[in-house]
């Protein structure tokens, strides 16, 4: 009798945990789908690590986790870092 009760409890806990995870997943999916159109309307801007000028992400270059407006600035930044 006790074993059955424990099994029922475990089942209930698993059920509610699964339900919560499923709801979190749905919320995550909703927030994701609502964010996407916004980013398409206004192109995300990134700051050049060398000259601090903001430029669209699609025109920028990425190197070692940093953004740069041009290949020249990227190379200069890397040169400065080496020293
Ligand atoms: Zn720059």
PDB file of C-alpha atoms and ligand atoms in Angstrom:
ATOM      1  CA  UNK A   1       0.000   0.000   0.000  1.00  0.00           C
ATOM      2  CA  UNK A   2       2.793   2.406   0.945  1.00  0.00           C
ATOM      3  CA  UNK A   3       4.728   1.586  -2.196  1.00  0.00           C
ATOM      4  CA  UNK A   4       1.717   2.365  -4.342  1.00  0.00           C
ATOM      5  CA  UNK A   5       1.338   5.734  -2.606  1.00  0.00           C
ATOM      6  CA  UNK A   6       5.008   6.558  -3.195  1.00  0.00           C
ATOM      7  CA  UNK A   7       4.693   5.591  -6.844  1.00  0.00           C
ATOM      8  CA  UNK A   8       1.627   7.790  -7.175  1.00  0.00           C
ATOM      9  CA  UNK A   9       3.500  10.684  -5.549  1.00  0.00           C
ATOM     10  CA  UNK A  10       6.471  10.234  -7.866  1.00  0.00           C
ATOM     11  CA  UNK A  11       4.160  10.089 -10.838  1.00  0.00           C
ATOM     12  CA  UNK A  12       2.379  13.252  -9.722  1.00  0.00           C
ATOM     13  CA  UNK A  13       5.660  15.116  -9.202  1.00  0.00           C
ATOM     14  CA  UNK A  14       6.924  14.034 -12.607  1.00  0.00           C
ATOM     15  CA  UNK A  15       3.641  15.023 -14.190  1.00  0.00           C
ATOM     16  CA  UNK A  16       3.701  18.539 -12.735  1.00  0.00           C
ATOM     17  CA  UNK A  17       7.382  18.981 -13.489  1.00  0.00           C
ATOM     18  CA  UNK A  18       6.719  17.990 -17.084  1.00  0.00           C
ATOM     19  CA  UNK A  19       3.760  20.334 -17.270  1.00  0.00           C
ATOM     20  CA  UNK A  20       5.854  23.216 -15.970  1.00  0.00           C
ATOM     21  CA  UNK A  21       8.655  22.474 -18.406  1.00  0.00           C
ATOM     22  CA  UNK A  22       6.146  22.326 -21.245  1.00  0.00           C
ATOM     23  CA  UNK A  23       4.714  25.728 -20.253  1.00  0.00           C
ATOM     24  CA  UNK A  24       8.219  27.205 -20.020  1.00  0.00           C
ATOM     25  CA  UNK A  25       8.956  25.820 -23.451  1.00  0.00           C
ATOM     26  CA  UNK A  26       5.780  27.378 -24.872  1.00  0.00           C
ATOM     27  CA  UNK A  27       6.605  30.748 -23.291  1.00  0.00           C
ATOM     28  CA  UNK A  28      10.142  30.582 -24.622  1.00  0.00           C
ATOM     29  CA  UNK A  29       8.832  29.802 -28.099  1.00  0.00           C
ATOM     30  CA  UNK A  30       6.346  32.688 -27.904  1.00  0.00           C
ATOM     31  CA  UNK A  31       8.952  35.206 -26.782  1.00  0.00           C
ATOM     32  CA  UNK A  32      11.245  33.970 -29.520  1.00  0.00           C
ATOM     33  CA  UNK A  33       8.671  34.335 -32.283  1.00  0.00           C
ATOM     34  CA  UNK A  34       7.643  37.788 -31.032  1.00  0.00           C
ATOM     35  CA  UNK A  35      11.239  38.967 -30.928  1.00  0.00           C
ATOM     36  CA  UNK A  36      12.119  37.960 -34.451  1.00  0.00           C
ATOM     37  CA  UNK A  37       9.920  40.425 -36.388  1.00  0.00           C
ATOM     38  CA  UNK A  38      11.261  43.297 -34.267  1.00  0.00           C
ATOM     39  CA  UNK A  39      14.852  42.564 -35.159  1.00  0.00           C
ATOM     40  CA  UNK A  40      13.913  42.425 -38.828  1.00  0.00           C
ATOM     41  CA  UNK A  41      12.340  45.895 -38.707  1.00  0.00           C
ATOM     42  CA  UNK A  42      15.348  47.583 -37.147  1.00  0.00           C
ATOM     43  CA  UNK A  43      18.713  46.107 -37.937  1.00  0.00           C
ATOM     44  CA  UNK A  44      20.711  45.462 -34.765  1.00  0.00           C
ATOM     45  CA  UNK A  45      23.532  47.935 -34.322  1.00  0.00           C
ATOM     46  CA  UNK A  46      26.958  47.021 -33.018  1.00  0.00           C
ATOM     47  CA  UNK A  47      29.805  49.231 -31.828  1.00  0.00           C
ATOM     48  CA  UNK A  48      33.225  49.121 -33.434  1.00  0.00           C
ATOM     49  CA  UNK A  49      35.818  48.293 -30.763  1.00  0.00           C
ATOM     50  CA  UNK A  50      38.358  50.540 -32.458  1.00  0.00           C
ATOM     51  CA  UNK A  51      36.557  53.782 -33.372  1.00  0.00           C
ATOM     52  CA  UNK A  52      33.348  53.368 -31.276  1.00  0.00           C
ATOM     53  CA  UNK A  53      31.181  54.035 -34.337  1.00  0.00           C
ATOM     54  CA  UNK A  54      27.868  52.197 -34.460  1.00  0.00           C
ATOM     55  CA  UNK A  55      27.107  50.292 -37.609  1.00  0.00           C
ATOM     56  CA  UNK A  56      24.573  47.625 -38.679  1.00  0.00           C
ATOM     57  CA  UNK A  57      25.427  44.129 -37.596  1.00  0.00           C
ATOM     58  CA  UNK A  58      25.226  42.805 -41.140  1.00  0.00           C
ATOM     59  CA  UNK A  59      27.917  45.257 -42.306  1.00  0.00           C
ATOM     60  CA  UNK A  60      30.143  44.714 -39.299  1.00  0.00           C
ATOM     61  CA  UNK A  61      32.907  42.174 -38.879  1.00  0.00           C
ATOM     62  CA  UNK A  62      33.217  39.909 -35.893  1.00  0.00           C
ATOM     63  CA  UNK A  63      36.506  38.773 -34.473  1.00  0.00           C
ATOM     64  CA  UNK A  64      37.163  37.108 -31.100  1.00  0.00           C
ATOM     65  CA  UNK A  65      33.757  38.192 -29.813  1.00  0.00           C
ATOM     66  CA  UNK A  66      34.296  41.875 -30.712  1.00  0.00           C
ATOM     67  CA  UNK A  67      32.676  43.889 -33.469  1.00  0.00           C
ATOM     68  CA  UNK A  68      34.422  46.102 -36.000  1.00  0.00           C
ATOM     69  CA  UNK A  69      33.155  48.483 -38.689  1.00  0.00           C
ATOM     70  CA  UNK A  70      35.861  47.472 -41.157  1.00  0.00           C
ATOM     71  CA  UNK A  71      38.641  44.963 -41.709  1.00  0.00           C
ATOM     72  CA  UNK A  72      41.191  47.758 -41.203  1.00  0.00           C
ATOM     73  CA  UNK A  73      39.942  48.520 -37.700  1.00  0.00           C
ATOM     74  CA  UNK A  74      39.776  44.836 -36.880  1.00  0.00           C
ATOM     75  CA  UNK A  75      43.404  44.353 -37.903  1.00  0.00           C
ATOM     76  CA  UNK A  76      44.525  47.433 -35.966  1.00  0.00           C
ATOM     77  CA  UNK A  77      42.719  46.267 -32.841  1.00  0.00           C
ATOM     78  CA  UNK A  78      44.311  42.831 -33.049  1.00  0.00           C
ATOM     79  CA  UNK A  79      47.726  44.448 -33.589  1.00  0.00           C
ATOM     80  CA  UNK A  80      47.230  46.606 -30.456  1.00  0.00           C
ATOM     81  CA  UNK A  81      46.172  43.611 -28.440  1.00  0.00           C
ATOM     82  CA  UNK A  82      49.284  41.635 -29.276  1.00  0.00           C
ATOM     83  CA  UNK A  83      51.548  44.202 -27.633  1.00  0.00           C
TER      84      UNK A  83
HETATM   85 ZN1  LIG B   1      35.776  51.298 -36.721  1.00  0.00          ZN
END
